[in-house]
């Protein structure tokens, strides 16, 4: 069964469609990924003679995994990280040693294969350094007396909270979040972060439980980066979030320990980046919405920034979901308090304003070749639905002021 662009929309707006669409899309993604991984391994093997042994070792381990373990591995950031950059570095281990993407992939596969007692090969493979499960729920640490399996905290019951792994420590100059410095998070700050994120996903579950399901389906790890100290000055750039397809199923949020990163902002960030993850899964299966080539950038009606065409396409779905969440939270109150209620109303009007511009959003794209008619139709339908909602509630001059 093929997932259509219309299905992507329906899963966001119709709770009766979410389960079916997410299930079909996830299964399709996990069917496509083994083929793409095999192709990437084959190309990597053929590049250098020394790569042959690395690939053979991984494939030997992979073949021994049961079906559930294979699914966990295939849905992990180690697979997407290797496919994105087979010759690259995945992360640095706690001792500062660079871990290649093929090595990280093999370690993740071996972690899924582990049974008690811990096999001797595992000790040799990770050379005494920590190894974690593919989805980040636990990390295996070696001590003088043996191995210790440490469970990571979870958000929403299934999403691993990661503040200290190799992935969480990565420096990425091209990233909007991980270009920031990494600062260690104290145990007290970790408690604050976990409680805040748990309350945030609780808001989503209360207002839009179907979107809570979507989040849990396509987000399995939240990487929290602390880049500023408690007394440092805060700017909007310090409170950002991000999803990058290089690490499938992982979302990134900055400085959750700070009071300025409120529960409602965390809820919006989790939903925002999870919708990106959801859309990226669709694109892995069915192809990109449009070319990622950048010659002329359209202007985002939400930020006013020049962004790639591809990002604008994602933004329509992202802000459609956020509009649903904020609209219901504002209506039900959700015990969020007067200040948070006012803040969410302002955010709701800002999101609605992006849809209520006079031009059709489909005309904002600057493309060298025509975009998918189905995509453009859905973009216009989403915009028209929200414009109609506000035109019935607000005088025309207010609509224009919001936009």
Tab-separated table of C-alpha atoms in Angstrom:
chain	number	residue	atom	x	y	z
A	1	UNK	CA	0.000	0.000	0.000
A	2	UNK	CA	1.449	3.336	-1.066
A	3	UNK	CA	1.357	6.412	1.151
A	4	UNK	CA	0.184	9.460	-0.775
A	5	UNK	CA	0.860	13.101	-0.037
A	6	UNK	CA	-2.815	13.418	0.822
A	7	UNK	CA	-2.310	10.615	3.370
A	8	UNK	CA	0.461	12.663	4.996
A	9	UNK	CA	-2.016	15.454	5.527
A	10	UNK	CA	-4.809	13.173	6.727
A	11	UNK	CA	-2.611	11.567	9.372
A	12	UNK	CA	-1.960	15.019	10.844
A	13	UNK	CA	-5.556	16.259	10.846
A	14	UNK	CA	-7.674	13.100	11.232
A	15	UNK	CA	-7.110	10.920	14.337
A	16	UNK	CA	-8.909	8.043	12.627
A	17	UNK	CA	-6.257	7.911	9.889
A	18	UNK	CA	-3.077	8.371	11.909
A	19	UNK	CA	-2.487	4.772	12.960
A	20	UNK	CA	-2.944	3.315	9.482
A	21	UNK	CA	-0.844	5.937	7.707
A	22	UNK	CA	1.999	5.771	10.236
A	23	UNK	CA	2.029	1.958	10.239
A	24	UNK	CA	2.093	1.671	6.454
A	25	UNK	CA	4.768	4.344	6.107
A	26	UNK	CA	6.984	2.886	8.839
A	27	UNK	CA	6.777	-0.607	7.326
A	28	UNK	CA	7.601	0.749	3.870
A	29	UNK	CA	10.564	2.687	5.250
A	30	UNK	CA	11.917	-0.427	6.974
A	31	UNK	CA	11.522	-2.390	3.738
A	32	UNK	CA	13.431	0.169	1.677
A	33	UNK	CA	16.256	0.712	4.168
A	34	UNK	CA	17.891	-2.771	3.912
A	35	UNK	CA	18.248	-2.386	0.146
A	36	UNK	CA	19.729	1.091	0.468
A	37	UNK	CA	22.088	-0.088	3.214
A	38	UNK	CA	23.199	-3.056	1.096
A	39	UNK	CA	23.951	-0.742	-1.822
A	40	UNK	CA	25.932	1.613	0.422
A	41	UNK	CA	27.916	-1.291	1.894
A	42	UNK	CA	28.684	-2.620	-1.582
A	43	UNK	CA	30.021	0.739	-2.759
A	44	UNK	CA	32.046	1.105	0.444
A	45	UNK	CA	33.497	-2.405	0.058
A	46	UNK	CA	34.626	-1.708	-3.492
A	47	UNK	CA	36.479	1.520	-2.633
A	48	UNK	CA	39.411	0.039	-0.697
A	49	UNK	CA	40.717	-3.429	-0.029
A	50	UNK	CA	40.721	-2.807	3.737
A	51	UNK	CA	36.992	-2.061	3.644
A	52	UNK	CA	36.176	-5.648	2.689
A	53	UNK	CA	36.889	-7.049	6.138
A	54	UNK	CA	34.896	-4.291	7.845
A	55	UNK	CA	31.842	-4.971	5.709
A	56	UNK	CA	32.138	-8.741	6.119
A	57	UNK	CA	32.340	-8.417	9.902
A	58	UNK	CA	29.233	-6.258	9.994
A	59	UNK	CA	27.283	-8.505	7.636
A	60	UNK	CA	28.199	-11.582	9.692
A	61	UNK	CA	26.826	-9.945	12.829
A	62	UNK	CA	23.747	-8.580	11.062
A	63	UNK	CA	22.761	-12.020	9.764
A	64	UNK	CA	22.673	-13.347	13.316
A	65	UNK	CA	20.131	-10.745	14.492
A	66	UNK	CA	16.505	-11.741	14.940
A	67	UNK	CA	13.842	-9.790	12.975
A	68	UNK	CA	13.027	-7.412	15.858
A	69	UNK	CA	16.698	-6.591	16.401
A	70	UNK	CA	17.147	-5.948	12.688
A	71	UNK	CA	14.251	-3.495	12.696
A	72	UNK	CA	15.713	-1.628	15.657
A	73	UNK	CA	19.065	-1.404	13.933
A	74	UNK	CA	17.634	-0.375	10.554
A	75	UNK	CA	15.636	2.402	12.201
A	76	UNK	CA	18.649	3.744	14.054
A	77	UNK	CA	20.905	6.758	13.410
A	78	UNK	CA	23.895	4.439	12.922
A	79	UNK	CA	22.437	3.114	9.673
A	80	UNK	CA	21.394	6.515	8.324
A	81	UNK	CA	24.721	7.975	9.481
A	82	UNK	CA	26.694	5.372	7.564
A	83	UNK	CA	24.579	5.734	4.415
A	84	UNK	CA	24.976	9.520	4.541
A	85	UNK	CA	28.773	9.397	4.948
A	86	UNK	CA	30.292	5.885	4.585
A	87	UNK	CA	33.867	7.180	4.782
A	88	UNK	CA	33.172	9.654	7.556
A	89	UNK	CA	33.394	9.933	11.310
A	90	UNK	CA	30.309	9.127	13.340
A	91	UNK	CA	31.403	10.684	16.634
A	92	UNK	CA	34.175	10.734	19.204
A	93	UNK	CA	34.223	8.251	22.067
A	94	UNK	CA	34.689	9.433	25.692
A	95	UNK	CA	38.475	9.281	25.243
A	96	UNK	CA	38.374	11.554	22.205
A	97	UNK	CA	39.003	8.764	19.694
A	98	UNK	CA	37.221	9.161	16.368
A	99	UNK	CA	34.724	6.394	15.638
A	100	UNK	CA	34.068	5.845	11.940
A	101	UNK	CA	30.525	5.401	10.661
A	102	UNK	CA	31.194	1.777	9.654
A	103	UNK	CA	32.624	1.051	13.108
A	104	UNK	CA	29.649	2.721	14.800
A	105	UNK	CA	27.304	0.661	12.630
A	106	UNK	CA	29.067	-2.588	13.579
A	107	UNK	CA	29.066	-1.677	17.269
A	108	UNK	CA	25.319	-1.009	17.152
A	109	UNK	CA	24.668	-4.354	15.463
A	110	UNK	CA	26.814	-6.141	18.033
A	111	UNK	CA	24.983	-4.401	20.858
A	112	UNK	CA	21.701	-5.878	19.603
A	113	UNK	CA	23.334	-9.311	19.414
A	114	UNK	CA	24.504	-9.235	23.031
A	115	UNK	CA	23.246	-11.972	25.343
A	116	UNK	CA	24.298	-12.875	28.871
A	117	UNK	CA	27.041	-13.655	29.531
A	118	UNK	CA	28.717	-10.892	27.512
A	119	UNK	CA	30.767	-12.468	24.758
A	120	UNK	CA	34.540	-12.001	24.608
A	121	UNK	CA	34.411	-10.533	21.123
A	122	UNK	CA	32.424	-7.600	22.428
A	123	UNK	CA	35.188	-6.619	24.817
A	124	UNK	CA	37.740	-6.654	22.017
A	125	UNK	CA	35.493	-4.736	19.648
A	126	UNK	CA	34.783	-1.745	21.818
A	127	UNK	CA	38.159	-1.818	23.573
A	128	UNK	CA	36.719	-1.023	26.965
A	129	UNK	CA	34.633	1.921	25.777
A	130	UNK	CA	30.887	2.352	26.127
A	131	UNK	CA	28.541	0.724	23.625
A	132	UNK	CA	24.910	1.688	23.334
A	133	UNK	CA	21.789	0.127	21.888
A	134	UNK	CA	20.898	1.208	18.337
A	135	UNK	CA	17.970	3.331	19.514
A	136	UNK	CA	19.819	4.690	22.545
A	137	UNK	CA	17.635	3.241	25.316
A	138	UNK	CA	20.635	1.837	27.182
A	139	UNK	CA	24.407	1.993	27.197
A	140	UNK	CA	26.789	-0.807	28.137
A	141	UNK	CA	29.749	0.416	30.158
A	142	UNK	CA	32.779	-1.647	31.064
A	143	UNK	CA	34.259	-1.498	34.549
A	144	UNK	CA	37.076	-3.368	36.243
A	145	UNK	CA	34.571	-5.872	37.593
A	146	UNK	CA	32.813	-6.394	34.253
A	147	UNK	CA	29.999	-4.800	32.288
A	148	UNK	CA	27.132	-2.613	33.490
A	149	UNK	CA	23.987	-2.001	31.479
A	150	UNK	CA	22.676	1.505	32.215
A	151	UNK	CA	19.160	2.442	31.127
A	152	UNK	CA	18.689	5.960	29.834
A	153	UNK	CA	15.747	8.060	30.941
A	154	UNK	CA	12.767	8.029	28.596
A	155	UNK	CA	10.227	10.627	27.525
A	156	UNK	CA	6.687	9.597	26.708
A	157	UNK	CA	7.489	6.013	27.628
A	158	UNK	CA	9.578	5.201	24.541
A	159	UNK	CA	11.753	8.168	23.483
A	160	UNK	CA	15.312	7.904	24.842
A	161	UNK	CA	16.615	11.066	26.495
A	162	UNK	CA	20.254	11.432	25.469
A	163	UNK	CA	22.468	14.187	26.857
A	164	UNK	CA	25.895	12.559	26.868
A	165	UNK	CA	26.386	10.062	24.031
A	166	UNK	CA	28.818	10.438	21.160
A	167	UNK	CA	25.957	11.654	18.995
A	168	UNK	CA	24.874	14.181	21.628
A	169	UNK	CA	28.425	15.559	21.749
A	170	UNK	CA	28.943	15.905	17.985
A	171	UNK	CA	30.205	19.180	16.583
A	172	UNK	CA	28.573	20.037	13.270
A	173	UNK	CA	29.465	23.447	11.815
A	174	UNK	CA	26.640	23.127	9.271
A	175	UNK	CA	24.043	22.397	11.962
A	176	UNK	CA	21.810	25.004	13.551
A	177	UNK	CA	21.968	23.260	16.930
A	178	UNK	CA	25.155	21.227	17.096
A	179	UNK	CA	27.324	24.132	15.933
A	180	UNK	CA	26.869	25.329	19.516
A	181	UNK	CA	29.385	24.303	22.196
A	182	UNK	CA	28.694	21.170	24.250
A	183	UNK	CA	28.500	21.719	28.003
A	184	UNK	CA	28.022	18.920	30.517
A	185	UNK	CA	24.580	18.619	32.087
A	186	UNK	CA	24.445	18.157	35.841
A	187	UNK	CA	22.256	15.553	37.534
A	188	UNK	CA	19.991	18.338	38.814
A	189	UNK	CA	19.637	19.796	35.326
A	190	UNK	CA	18.892	16.344	33.923
A	191	UNK	CA	15.960	15.998	36.306
A	192	UNK	CA	14.626	19.397	35.185
A	193	UNK	CA	15.039	18.441	31.530
A	194	UNK	CA	13.286	15.110	31.899
A	195	UNK	CA	10.367	16.585	33.852
A	196	UNK	CA	9.959	19.414	31.360
A	197	UNK	CA	10.010	17.157	28.298
A	198	UNK	CA	7.632	14.707	29.962
A	199	UNK	CA	5.223	17.553	30.693
A	200	UNK	CA	5.628	18.745	27.100
A	201	UNK	CA	4.666	15.448	25.514
A	202	UNK	CA	1.861	15.264	28.077
A	203	UNK	CA	0.471	18.489	26.562
A	204	UNK	CA	0.579	16.917	23.115
A	205	UNK	CA	-1.128	13.758	24.377
A	206	UNK	CA	-3.889	15.731	26.076
A	207	UNK	CA	-4.637	18.016	23.147
A	208	UNK	CA	-3.807	15.857	20.123
A	209	UNK	CA	-3.209	12.216	21.154
A	210	UNK	CA	-2.955	11.145	17.516
A	211	UNK	CA	0.035	13.471	17.113
A	212	UNK	CA	1.506	11.961	20.280
A	213	UNK	CA	1.320	8.614	18.479
A	214	UNK	CA	2.952	10.069	15.375
A	215	UNK	CA	5.769	11.497	17.514
A	216	UNK	CA	6.453	8.147	19.178
A	217	UNK	CA	6.448	6.377	15.809
A	218	UNK	CA	9.027	8.573	14.100
A	219	UNK	CA	11.049	9.931	17.038
A	220	UNK	CA	12.945	7.461	19.199
A	221	UNK	CA	15.671	9.660	20.677
A	222	UNK	CA	15.826	13.288	21.782
A	223	UNK	CA	19.323	14.755	21.923
A	224	UNK	CA	19.480	17.693	24.323
A	225	UNK	CA	22.426	20.074	23.977
A	226	UNK	CA	23.373	22.470	26.755
A	227	UNK	CA	25.290	25.370	25.247
A	228	UNK	CA	24.783	28.133	27.819
A	229	UNK	CA	25.122	28.237	31.588
A	230	UNK	CA	22.251	29.134	33.953
A	231	UNK	CA	23.421	32.740	34.334
A	232	UNK	CA	24.208	33.425	30.682
A	233	UNK	CA	22.123	35.747	28.532
A	234	UNK	CA	19.592	33.975	26.329
A	235	UNK	CA	18.698	34.742	22.723
A	236	UNK	CA	16.159	32.971	20.477
A	237	UNK	CA	19.065	31.155	18.793
A	238	UNK	CA	19.879	29.513	22.118
A	239	UNK	CA	16.422	27.925	22.270
A	240	UNK	CA	16.325	26.214	18.899
A	241	UNK	CA	15.565	22.683	17.773
A	242	UNK	CA	16.395	20.656	14.700
A	243	UNK	CA	15.935	17.426	12.777
A	244	UNK	CA	18.607	16.208	10.349
A	245	UNK	CA	17.988	13.099	8.215
A	246	UNK	CA	21.609	12.056	8.777
A	247	UNK	CA	20.397	10.690	12.136
A	248	UNK	CA	17.074	8.958	11.577
A	249	UNK	CA	14.606	9.128	14.435
A	250	UNK	CA	16.665	11.652	16.438
A	251	UNK	CA	15.528	15.173	17.222
A	252	UNK	CA	17.674	17.875	18.795
A	253	UNK	CA	16.676	20.557	21.288
A	254	UNK	CA	18.854	23.256	22.819
A	255	UNK	CA	19.059	24.345	26.462
A	256	UNK	CA	15.966	22.685	27.874
A	257	UNK	CA	17.445	23.289	31.334
A	258	UNK	CA	16.801	27.027	31.001
A	259	UNK	CA	13.492	28.461	32.316
A	260	UNK	CA	13.081	30.378	29.042
A	261	UNK	CA	12.615	27.014	27.316
A	262	UNK	CA	9.129	26.560	28.701
A	263	UNK	CA	7.020	23.409	28.617
A	264	UNK	CA	4.846	24.717	25.783
A	265	UNK	CA	7.911	25.667	23.729
A	266	UNK	CA	9.291	22.169	24.317
A	267	UNK	CA	5.988	20.646	23.175
A	268	UNK	CA	6.109	22.693	19.995
A	269	UNK	CA	9.758	21.757	19.407
A	270	UNK	CA	9.094	18.030	19.849
A	271	UNK	CA	6.156	18.127	17.442
A	272	UNK	CA	7.964	20.387	14.963
A	273	UNK	CA	11.000	18.134	14.613
A	274	UNK	CA	8.978	14.909	14.717
A	275	UNK	CA	6.929	16.065	11.730
A	276	UNK	CA	10.224	16.597	9.891
A	277	UNK	CA	11.193	13.027	10.807
A	278	UNK	CA	7.802	11.782	9.564
A	279	UNK	CA	8.135	13.627	6.260
A	280	UNK	CA	11.728	12.447	5.830
A	281	UNK	CA	10.577	8.837	6.182
A	282	UNK	CA	8.081	9.457	3.383
A	283	UNK	CA	10.807	10.945	1.197
A	284	UNK	CA	13.119	7.996	1.824
A	285	UNK	CA	10.409	5.704	0.458
A	286	UNK	CA	8.804	7.797	-2.296
A	287	UNK	CA	11.474	10.337	-3.198
A	288	UNK	CA	12.022	13.982	-2.308
A	289	UNK	CA	9.162	16.444	-2.546
A	290	UNK	CA	11.355	18.488	-4.868
A	291	UNK	CA	14.978	19.108	-5.727
A	292	UNK	CA	17.282	20.266	-2.974
A	293	UNK	CA	19.198	22.458	-5.418
A	294	UNK	CA	19.427	26.060	-4.254
A	295	UNK	CA	19.560	28.814	-6.862
A	296	UNK	CA	16.840	31.111	-5.609
A	297	UNK	CA	15.315	30.740	-2.157
A	298	UNK	CA	11.651	31.535	-1.471
A	299	UNK	CA	10.675	33.550	1.585
A	300	UNK	CA	9.082	31.682	4.470
A	301	UNK	CA	5.733	33.285	5.416
A	302	UNK	CA	6.395	32.245	9.018
A	303	UNK	CA	9.961	33.399	9.638
A	304	UNK	CA	10.458	35.901	6.820
A	305	UNK	CA	13.769	34.182	6.068
A	306	UNK	CA	14.965	32.962	2.690
A	307	UNK	CA	14.813	29.159	2.897
A	308	UNK	CA	15.247	26.281	0.406
A	309	UNK	CA	12.162	25.210	-1.548
A	310	UNK	CA	12.354	21.806	0.093
A	311	UNK	CA	12.273	23.401	3.558
A	312	UNK	CA	9.216	25.460	2.629
A	313	UNK	CA	7.385	22.292	1.569
A	314	UNK	CA	8.159	20.710	4.942
A	315	UNK	CA	7.153	23.890	6.765
A	316	UNK	CA	3.577	23.741	5.480
A	317	UNK	CA	3.016	20.347	7.130
A	318	UNK	CA	4.992	21.279	10.238
A	319	UNK	CA	3.014	24.445	10.921
A	320	UNK	CA	-0.252	22.733	10.064
A	321	UNK	CA	0.420	20.254	12.880
A	322	UNK	CA	1.561	22.989	15.275
A	323	UNK	CA	-1.558	25.001	14.476
A	324	UNK	CA	-3.686	22.018	15.490
A	325	UNK	CA	-1.780	21.540	18.739
A	326	UNK	CA	-1.784	25.194	19.798
A	327	UNK	CA	-5.379	25.751	18.738
A	328	UNK	CA	-6.673	22.939	20.930
A	329	UNK	CA	-4.416	23.826	23.867
A	330	UNK	CA	-5.633	27.420	23.779
A	331	UNK	CA	-9.258	26.261	23.669
A	332	UNK	CA	-9.045	23.717	26.498
A	333	UNK	CA	-6.656	25.666	28.702
A	334	UNK	CA	-4.991	22.417	29.800
A	335	UNK	CA	-4.086	23.920	33.169
A	336	UNK	CA	-1.146	25.699	31.590
A	337	UNK	CA	-1.501	28.981	33.427
A	338	UNK	CA	-2.312	32.487	32.285
A	339	UNK	CA	1.178	33.418	31.094
A	340	UNK	CA	1.623	30.234	29.060
A	341	UNK	CA	-1.886	30.677	27.646
A	342	UNK	CA	-1.058	34.165	26.397
A	343	UNK	CA	2.214	32.946	24.945
A	344	UNK	CA	0.497	30.136	23.066
A	345	UNK	CA	-2.169	32.484	21.706
A	346	UNK	CA	0.567	34.708	20.302
A	347	UNK	CA	2.274	31.690	18.757
A	348	UNK	CA	-1.036	30.460	17.350
A	349	UNK	CA	-1.677	33.806	15.666
A	350	UNK	CA	1.860	33.833	14.286
A	351	UNK	CA	1.432	30.340	12.806
A	352	UNK	CA	-1.998	31.205	11.410
A	353	UNK	CA	-0.598	34.409	9.935
A	354	UNK	CA	1.804	32.421	7.776
A	355	UNK	CA	-1.136	30.629	6.181
A	356	UNK	CA	-3.254	33.786	5.893
A	357	UNK	CA	-1.065	35.648	3.428
A	358	UNK	CA	-2.909	36.818	0.329
A	359	UNK	CA	-0.867	34.726	-2.103
A	360	UNK	CA	-1.216	30.985	-2.427
A	361	UNK	CA	1.742	29.352	-0.741
A	362	UNK	CA	2.207	27.198	-3.834
A	363	UNK	CA	3.192	30.365	-5.744
A	364	UNK	CA	6.051	31.102	-3.319
A	365	UNK	CA	8.197	28.232	-4.578
A	366	UNK	CA	10.937	29.146	-7.053
A	367	UNK	CA	11.560	25.957	-9.027
A	368	UNK	CA	13.482	25.099	-12.181
A	369	UNK	CA	11.036	22.302	-12.992
A	370	UNK	CA	7.356	21.973	-12.030
A	371	UNK	CA	6.614	20.555	-8.590
A	372	UNK	CA	4.333	17.605	-8.016
A	373	UNK	CA	0.723	18.685	-8.720
A	374	UNK	CA	-0.386	16.527	-5.780
A	375	UNK	CA	1.977	18.324	-3.407
A	376	UNK	CA	0.924	21.767	-4.589
A	377	UNK	CA	-2.751	20.806	-4.312
A	378	UNK	CA	-2.312	19.638	-0.713
A	379	UNK	CA	-0.325	22.778	0.179
A	380	UNK	CA	-3.124	24.971	-1.164
A	381	UNK	CA	-5.835	22.901	0.538
A	382	UNK	CA	-4.114	23.201	3.910
A	383	UNK	CA	-3.729	26.951	3.477
A	384	UNK	CA	-7.340	27.404	2.372
A	385	UNK	CA	-8.659	25.385	5.302
A	386	UNK	CA	-6.902	27.640	7.810
A	387	UNK	CA	-7.737	30.847	5.922
A	388	UNK	CA	-11.399	29.851	5.920
A	389	UNK	CA	-11.310	29.120	9.634
A	390	UNK	CA	-10.013	32.596	10.443
A	391	UNK	CA	-12.067	34.489	7.893
A	392	UNK	CA	-15.169	33.184	9.656
A	393	UNK	CA	-13.897	34.310	13.051
A	394	UNK	CA	-11.985	37.530	12.406
A	395	UNK	CA	-12.558	40.789	10.563
A	396	UNK	CA	-10.522	41.192	7.404
A	397	UNK	CA	-8.281	43.878	8.846
A	398	UNK	CA	-7.232	41.596	11.698
A	399	UNK	CA	-6.328	38.861	9.285
A	400	UNK	CA	-4.136	41.231	7.354
A	401	UNK	CA	-2.478	42.474	10.526
A	402	UNK	CA	-1.686	38.931	11.603
A	403	UNK	CA	-0.209	38.077	8.209
